[in-house]
Coordinates of C-alpha atoms in Angstrom, one line a residue:
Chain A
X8 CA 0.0 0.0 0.0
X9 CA 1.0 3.3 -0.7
X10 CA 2.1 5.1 2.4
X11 CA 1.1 8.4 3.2
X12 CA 4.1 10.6 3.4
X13 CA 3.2 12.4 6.7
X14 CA 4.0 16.1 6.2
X15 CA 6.2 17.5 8.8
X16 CA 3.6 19.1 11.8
X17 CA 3.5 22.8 11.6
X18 CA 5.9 24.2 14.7
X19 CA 3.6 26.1 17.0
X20 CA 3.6 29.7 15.7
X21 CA 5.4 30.6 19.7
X22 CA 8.5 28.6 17.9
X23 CA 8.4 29.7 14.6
X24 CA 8.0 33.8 16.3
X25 CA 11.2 32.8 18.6
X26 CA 12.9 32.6 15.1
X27 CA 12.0 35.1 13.2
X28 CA 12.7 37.5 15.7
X29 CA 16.4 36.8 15.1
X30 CA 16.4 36.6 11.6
X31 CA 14.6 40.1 11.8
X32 CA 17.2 41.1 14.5
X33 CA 20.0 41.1 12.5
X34 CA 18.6 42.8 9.8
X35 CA 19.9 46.4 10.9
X36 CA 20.3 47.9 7.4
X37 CA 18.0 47.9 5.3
X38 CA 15.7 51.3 2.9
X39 CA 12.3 50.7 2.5
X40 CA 10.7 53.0 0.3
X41 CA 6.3 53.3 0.4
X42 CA 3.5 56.0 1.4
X43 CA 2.0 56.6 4.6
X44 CA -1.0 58.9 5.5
X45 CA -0.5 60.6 9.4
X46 CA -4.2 61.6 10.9
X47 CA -3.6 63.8 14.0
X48 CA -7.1 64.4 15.2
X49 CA -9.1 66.5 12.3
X50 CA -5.8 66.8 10.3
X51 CA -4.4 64.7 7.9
X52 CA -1.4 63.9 5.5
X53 CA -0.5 61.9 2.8
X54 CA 3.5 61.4 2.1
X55 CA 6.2 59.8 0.4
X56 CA 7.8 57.5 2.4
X57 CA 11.9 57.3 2.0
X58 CA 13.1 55.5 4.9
X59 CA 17.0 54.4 4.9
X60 CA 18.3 52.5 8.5
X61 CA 21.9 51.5 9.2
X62 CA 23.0 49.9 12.7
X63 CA 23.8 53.8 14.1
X64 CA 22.1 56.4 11.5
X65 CA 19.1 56.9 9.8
X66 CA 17.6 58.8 6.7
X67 CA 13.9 59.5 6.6
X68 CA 12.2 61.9 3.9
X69 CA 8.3 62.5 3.5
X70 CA 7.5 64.2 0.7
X71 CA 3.9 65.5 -0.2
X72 CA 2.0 64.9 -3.8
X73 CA 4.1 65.6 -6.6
X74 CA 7.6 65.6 -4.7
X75 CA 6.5 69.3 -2.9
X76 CA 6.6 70.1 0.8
X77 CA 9.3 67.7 1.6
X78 CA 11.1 67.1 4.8
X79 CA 14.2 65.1 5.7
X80 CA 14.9 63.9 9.0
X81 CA 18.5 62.1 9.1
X82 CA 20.6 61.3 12.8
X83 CA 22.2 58.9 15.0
X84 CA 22.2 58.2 18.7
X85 CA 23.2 61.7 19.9
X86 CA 21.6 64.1 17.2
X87 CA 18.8 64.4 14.8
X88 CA 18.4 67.3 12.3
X89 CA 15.0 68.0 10.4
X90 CA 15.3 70.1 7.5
X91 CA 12.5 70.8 5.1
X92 CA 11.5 72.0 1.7
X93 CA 12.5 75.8 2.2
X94 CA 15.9 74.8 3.4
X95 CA 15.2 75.9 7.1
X96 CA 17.2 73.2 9.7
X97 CA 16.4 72.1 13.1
X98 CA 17.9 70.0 15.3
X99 CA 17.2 67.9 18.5
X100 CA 18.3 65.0 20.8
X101 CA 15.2 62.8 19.2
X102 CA 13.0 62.5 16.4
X103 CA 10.2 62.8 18.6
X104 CA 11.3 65.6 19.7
X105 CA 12.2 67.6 16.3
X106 CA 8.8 66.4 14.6
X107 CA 6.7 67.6 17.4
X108 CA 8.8 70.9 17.8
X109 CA 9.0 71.5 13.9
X110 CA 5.4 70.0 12.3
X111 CA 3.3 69.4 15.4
X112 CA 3.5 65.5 14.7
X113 CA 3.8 63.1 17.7
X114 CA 5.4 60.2 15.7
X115 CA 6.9 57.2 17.4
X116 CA 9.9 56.9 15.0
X117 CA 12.0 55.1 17.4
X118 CA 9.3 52.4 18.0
X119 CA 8.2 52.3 14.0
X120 CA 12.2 51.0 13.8
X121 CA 11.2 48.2 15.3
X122 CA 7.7 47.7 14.5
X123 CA 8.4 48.2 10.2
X124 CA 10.2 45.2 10.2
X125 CA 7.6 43.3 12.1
X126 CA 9.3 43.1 15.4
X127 CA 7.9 44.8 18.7
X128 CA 9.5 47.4 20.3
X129 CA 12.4 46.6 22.0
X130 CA 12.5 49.7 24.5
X131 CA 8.9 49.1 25.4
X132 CA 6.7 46.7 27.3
X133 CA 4.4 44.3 25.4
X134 CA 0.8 45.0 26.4
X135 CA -1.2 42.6 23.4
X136 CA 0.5 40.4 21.2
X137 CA -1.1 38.6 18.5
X138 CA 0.7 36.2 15.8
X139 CA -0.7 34.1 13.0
X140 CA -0.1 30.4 12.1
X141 CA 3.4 31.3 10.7
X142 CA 4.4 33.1 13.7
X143 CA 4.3 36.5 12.6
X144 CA 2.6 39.2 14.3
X145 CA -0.8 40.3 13.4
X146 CA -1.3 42.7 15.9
X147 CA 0.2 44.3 19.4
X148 CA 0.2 47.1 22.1
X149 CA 2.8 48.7 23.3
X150 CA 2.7 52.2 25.0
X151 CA -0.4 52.7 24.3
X152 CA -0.2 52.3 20.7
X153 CA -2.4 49.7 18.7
X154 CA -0.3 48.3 15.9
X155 CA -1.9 46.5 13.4
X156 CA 0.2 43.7 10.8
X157 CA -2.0 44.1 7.6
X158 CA 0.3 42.0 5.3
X159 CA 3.9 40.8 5.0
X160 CA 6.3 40.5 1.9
X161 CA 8.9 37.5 1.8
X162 CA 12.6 39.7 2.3
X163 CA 16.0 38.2 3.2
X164 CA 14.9 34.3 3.9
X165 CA 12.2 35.7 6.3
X166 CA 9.0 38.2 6.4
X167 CA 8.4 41.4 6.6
X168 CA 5.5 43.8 6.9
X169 CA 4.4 45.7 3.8
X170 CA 1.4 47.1 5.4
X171 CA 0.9 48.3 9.0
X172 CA -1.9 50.7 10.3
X173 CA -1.0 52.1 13.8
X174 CA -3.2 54.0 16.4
X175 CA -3.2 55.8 19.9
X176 CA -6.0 58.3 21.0
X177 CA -6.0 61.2 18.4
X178 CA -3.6 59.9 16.4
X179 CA -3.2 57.3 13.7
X180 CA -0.2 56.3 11.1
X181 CA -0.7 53.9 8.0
X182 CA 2.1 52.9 6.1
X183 CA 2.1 50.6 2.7
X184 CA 5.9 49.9 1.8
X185 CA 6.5 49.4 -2.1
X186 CA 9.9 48.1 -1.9
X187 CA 12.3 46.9 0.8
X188 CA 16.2 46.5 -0.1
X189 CA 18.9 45.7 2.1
X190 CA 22.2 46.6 1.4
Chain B
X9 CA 8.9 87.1 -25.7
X10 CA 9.5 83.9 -28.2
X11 CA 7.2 81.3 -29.4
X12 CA 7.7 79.0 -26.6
X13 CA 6.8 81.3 -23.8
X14 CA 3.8 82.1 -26.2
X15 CA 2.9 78.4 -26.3
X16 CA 2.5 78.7 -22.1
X17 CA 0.8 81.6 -22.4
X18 CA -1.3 79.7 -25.5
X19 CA -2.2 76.8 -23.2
X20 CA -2.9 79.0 -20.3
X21 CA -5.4 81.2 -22.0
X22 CA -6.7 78.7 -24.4
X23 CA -6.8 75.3 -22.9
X24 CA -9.7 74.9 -20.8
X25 CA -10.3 71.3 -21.1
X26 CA -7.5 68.8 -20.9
X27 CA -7.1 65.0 -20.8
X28 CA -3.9 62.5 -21.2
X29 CA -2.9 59.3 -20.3
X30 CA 0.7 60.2 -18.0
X31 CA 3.5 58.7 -17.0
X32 CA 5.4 59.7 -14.0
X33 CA 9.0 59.0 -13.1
X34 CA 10.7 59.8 -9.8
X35 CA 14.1 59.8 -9.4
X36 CA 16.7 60.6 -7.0
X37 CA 19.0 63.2 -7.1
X38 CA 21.9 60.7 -8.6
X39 CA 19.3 60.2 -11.3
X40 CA 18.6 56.6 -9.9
X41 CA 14.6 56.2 -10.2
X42 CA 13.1 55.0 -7.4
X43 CA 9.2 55.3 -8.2
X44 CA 7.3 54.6 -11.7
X45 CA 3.7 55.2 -12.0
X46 CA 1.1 56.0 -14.7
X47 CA -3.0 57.1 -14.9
X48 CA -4.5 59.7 -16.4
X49 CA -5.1 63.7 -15.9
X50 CA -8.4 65.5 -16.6
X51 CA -7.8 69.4 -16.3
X52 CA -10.9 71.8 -16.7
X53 CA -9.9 75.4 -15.7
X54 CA -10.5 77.2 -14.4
X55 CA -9.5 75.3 -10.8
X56 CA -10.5 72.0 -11.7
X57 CA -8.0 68.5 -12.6
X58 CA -7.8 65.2 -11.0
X59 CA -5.0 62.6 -11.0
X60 CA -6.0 59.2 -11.4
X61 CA -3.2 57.1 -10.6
X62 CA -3.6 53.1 -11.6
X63 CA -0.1 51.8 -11.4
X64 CA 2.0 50.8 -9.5
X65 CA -1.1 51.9 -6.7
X66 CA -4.6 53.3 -7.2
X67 CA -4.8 57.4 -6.0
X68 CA -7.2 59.2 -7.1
X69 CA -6.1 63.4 -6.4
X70 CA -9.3 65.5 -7.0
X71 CA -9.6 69.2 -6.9
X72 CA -12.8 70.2 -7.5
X73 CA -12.5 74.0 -7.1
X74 CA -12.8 74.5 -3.6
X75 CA -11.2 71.5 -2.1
X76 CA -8.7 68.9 -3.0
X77 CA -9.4 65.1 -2.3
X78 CA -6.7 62.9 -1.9
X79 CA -7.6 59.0 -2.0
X80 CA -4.9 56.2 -1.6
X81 CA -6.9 52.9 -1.7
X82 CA -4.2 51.3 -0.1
X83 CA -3.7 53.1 2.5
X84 CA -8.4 53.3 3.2
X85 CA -7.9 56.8 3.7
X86 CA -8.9 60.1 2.6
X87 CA -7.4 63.7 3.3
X88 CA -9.3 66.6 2.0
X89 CA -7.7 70.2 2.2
X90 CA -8.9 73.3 1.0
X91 CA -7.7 74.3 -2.2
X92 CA -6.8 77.7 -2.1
X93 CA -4.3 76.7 0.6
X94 CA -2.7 73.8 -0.2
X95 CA -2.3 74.4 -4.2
X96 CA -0.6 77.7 -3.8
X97 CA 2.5 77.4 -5.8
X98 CA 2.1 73.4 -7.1
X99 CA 3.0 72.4 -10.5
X100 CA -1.1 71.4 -10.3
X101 CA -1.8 75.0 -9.0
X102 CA -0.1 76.1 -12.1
X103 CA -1.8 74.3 -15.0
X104 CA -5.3 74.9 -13.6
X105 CA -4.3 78.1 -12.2
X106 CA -6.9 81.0 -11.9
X107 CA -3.4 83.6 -11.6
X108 CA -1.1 83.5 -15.2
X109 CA 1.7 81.9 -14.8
X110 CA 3.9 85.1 -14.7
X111 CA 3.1 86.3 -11.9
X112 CA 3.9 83.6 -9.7
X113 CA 7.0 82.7 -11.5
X114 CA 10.5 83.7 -13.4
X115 CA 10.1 82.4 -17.0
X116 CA 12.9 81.7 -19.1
X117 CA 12.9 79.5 -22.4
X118 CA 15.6 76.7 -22.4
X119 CA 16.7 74.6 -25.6
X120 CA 14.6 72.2 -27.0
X121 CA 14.9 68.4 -25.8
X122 CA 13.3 65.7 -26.7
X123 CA 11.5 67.0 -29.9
X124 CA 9.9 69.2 -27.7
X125 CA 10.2 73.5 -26.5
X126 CA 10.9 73.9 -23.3
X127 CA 10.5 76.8 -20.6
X128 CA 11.1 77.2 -16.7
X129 CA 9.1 78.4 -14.3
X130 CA 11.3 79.1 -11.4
X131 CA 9.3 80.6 -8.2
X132 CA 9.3 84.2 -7.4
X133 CA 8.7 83.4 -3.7
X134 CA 11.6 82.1 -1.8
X135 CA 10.5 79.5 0.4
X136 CA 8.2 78.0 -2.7
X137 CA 7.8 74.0 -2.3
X138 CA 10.3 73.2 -5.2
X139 CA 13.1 74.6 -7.0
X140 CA 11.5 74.6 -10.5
X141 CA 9.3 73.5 -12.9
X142 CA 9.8 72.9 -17.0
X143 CA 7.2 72.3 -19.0
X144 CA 7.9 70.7 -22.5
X145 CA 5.4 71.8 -25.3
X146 CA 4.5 70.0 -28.6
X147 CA 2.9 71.8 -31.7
X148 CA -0.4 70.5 -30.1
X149 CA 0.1 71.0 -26.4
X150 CA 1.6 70.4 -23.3
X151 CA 3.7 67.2 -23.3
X152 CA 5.8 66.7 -20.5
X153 CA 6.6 68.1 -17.2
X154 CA 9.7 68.1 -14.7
X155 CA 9.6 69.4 -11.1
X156 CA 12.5 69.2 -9.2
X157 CA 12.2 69.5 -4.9
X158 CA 13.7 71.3 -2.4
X159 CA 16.8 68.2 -2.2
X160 CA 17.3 67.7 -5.8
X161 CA 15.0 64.7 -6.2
X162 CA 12.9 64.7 -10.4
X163 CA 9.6 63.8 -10.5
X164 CA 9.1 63.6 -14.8
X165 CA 5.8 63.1 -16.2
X166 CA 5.2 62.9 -19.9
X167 CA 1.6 63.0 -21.4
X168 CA 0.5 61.3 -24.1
X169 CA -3.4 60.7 -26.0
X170 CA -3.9 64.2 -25.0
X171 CA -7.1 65.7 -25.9
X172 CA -7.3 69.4 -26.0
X173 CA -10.8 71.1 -25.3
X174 CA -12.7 67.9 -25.2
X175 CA -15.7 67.8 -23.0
X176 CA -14.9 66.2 -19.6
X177 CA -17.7 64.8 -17.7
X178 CA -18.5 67.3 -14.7
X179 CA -18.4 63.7 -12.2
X180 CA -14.4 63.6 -13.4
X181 CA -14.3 67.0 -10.7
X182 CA -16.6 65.8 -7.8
X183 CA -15.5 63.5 -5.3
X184 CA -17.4 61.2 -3.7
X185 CA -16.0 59.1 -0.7
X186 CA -16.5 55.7 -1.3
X187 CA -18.8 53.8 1.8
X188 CA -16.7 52.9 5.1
X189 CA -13.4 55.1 3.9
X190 CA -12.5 57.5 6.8
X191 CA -12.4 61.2 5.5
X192 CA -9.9 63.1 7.2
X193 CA -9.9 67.1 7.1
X194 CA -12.2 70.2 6.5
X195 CA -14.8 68.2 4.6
X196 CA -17.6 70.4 3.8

């Protein structure tokens, strides 16, 4: 008789996670490029998304419908400079800091590191975590902040999020990514 | 002036209904591109146009002379601004301008490219969004367009299957927010 070849059990999605957190660990350079809509109570934004990481410095630039009204945020540990479409600069400790000061925008730029790439932030305590059969998060809480996992891309022998809607109070930040590289 | 900056002045004062299929290409400022995308443009001026983008995303811009609708499918949301504010000195602003072109701009002819006349609109007022604009005209009408941004980076778009003064359906300028899409901003 013929025998059944018994396909190997599906790890528990905990094991599978405990993995891809790694894998997505040690990817600490990487540019995504995508768009992103910021609503801040009764305002809102739509922007180009330029988003370039390396292990101590970053590169972010939003840019508005047809390339105008652009701003570039770019730093490392110590400092961040903003400097935007008219050439004016600013600069600050955080990004946090600089965005609120400069645009008004409480963005979580430090956490959206983390959470971009799929994994939660690592300077914050888990309040919710969801994952899905392959052990990939669908959705979490951290800070106050609902994050949700709309849909992953394969990148690099692992997964990464090319969709991710996140929310707290007045506040909410969607993000599609068109492309990931990684250098 | 010459016959290019006639053919701007030609489009401003003549066009009042404009369609074309576009291409757009962004690149950075080493020339590398880093977006492709394509739809069509509807302009009816005075005030009026709307950007229908297909690929590689569906965006639909829509300014239907008070307010400007801006719908990424992807993203479920919609932003709506008021017009007068955030179209002040736009590439957009300028085609379906209700000011000419002159006042709001420096405009010098460059050499021909492409097959096509050029001339550059560079912005009287300092702090203006971009650095310049160039807008390539055809015998029959306006055929492509190059903005470059405050940090060098070239968005190109070049029109093509352009109808000139062709009745556009009024609905092309109207925007109505598909059910269950959050509207964001001074909706009326």
């Amino acid at each position: 008789c013929s025998t059944l070849w018994q396909s190997k059990p599906q790890a528990p999605a905990e094991t599978l996670w405990l993995e891809r957190q790694s894998q997505l660990k040690q990817l600490d350079n990487w540019t995504l490029r995508g768009r992103t809509a910021i609503q801040q109570g009764k305002e809102g934004w739509n922007a180009g998304v330029s988003w370039h990481q390396s292990p101590d410095q970053f590169e972010i630039r939003l840019t508005g419908p047809f390339s105008q009204g652009a701003v570039n945020l770019s730093g490392d540990q110590n400092a961040v400079l903003l400097t935007n479409s008219s050439g004016e600069r600013y600069v600050a400790a955080t990004p946090e800091q600089l965005l609120e000061e400069v645009l008004g925008w409480q963005l979580p730029i430090s956490a959206l590191r983390d959470w971009v790439k799929g994994l939660p932030f690592s300077e914050a305590a888990v309040t919710y975590r969801e994952l899905d059969r392959d052990g990939r998060l669908v959705a979490l809480e951290q800070a106050g902040w609902q994050v949700s996992f709309m849909r992953y891309v394969p990148f690099q022998g692992t997964d990464v999020p090319d969709k991710i809607f996140i929310k707290r109070d007045q506040l909410s930040v969607r993000l599609v990514v068109s492309a990931w590289q990684s250098e | 002036e010459d016959a290019v900056v006639d053919r701007l002045t030609q489009f401003v004062d003549q066009v009042q209904q404009f369609q074309a299929r576009f291409q757009q290409v962004v690149a950075d400022p080493e020339g590398q591109i880093v977006e492709q995308a394509a739809g069509v443009f509807y302009l009816s001026r005075p005030g009026k146009f709307r950007w229908d983008y297909h690929t590689p995303y569906a965006q639909q811009i829509v300014a239907d002379g008070q307010q400007i609708w801006f719908y990424d499918e992807d993203l479920e949301q919609i932003t709506v601004k008021n017009q007068s504010a955030t179209l002040a000195d736009t590439p957009a602003g300028l085609l379906s301008g209700k000011s000419r072109p002159d006042e709001a701009y420096h405009i010098t002819r460059l050499n021909s490219d492409d097959g096509l006349q050029w001339v550059e609109l560079t912005p009287k007022e300092a702090d203006a969004n971009y650095q310049r604009v160039q807008l390539g005209f055809s015998e029959q009408s306006l055929q492509q367009m190059r903005m470059v941004d405050a940090f060098d980076q070239q968005t190109r778009l070049v029109f093509s299957e352009a109808n000139v003064n062709q009745p556009i359906a009024a609905e092309k300028f109207q925007f109505v927010p598909p059910q269950g899409v959050d509207v964001i901003g001074e909706s009326p």
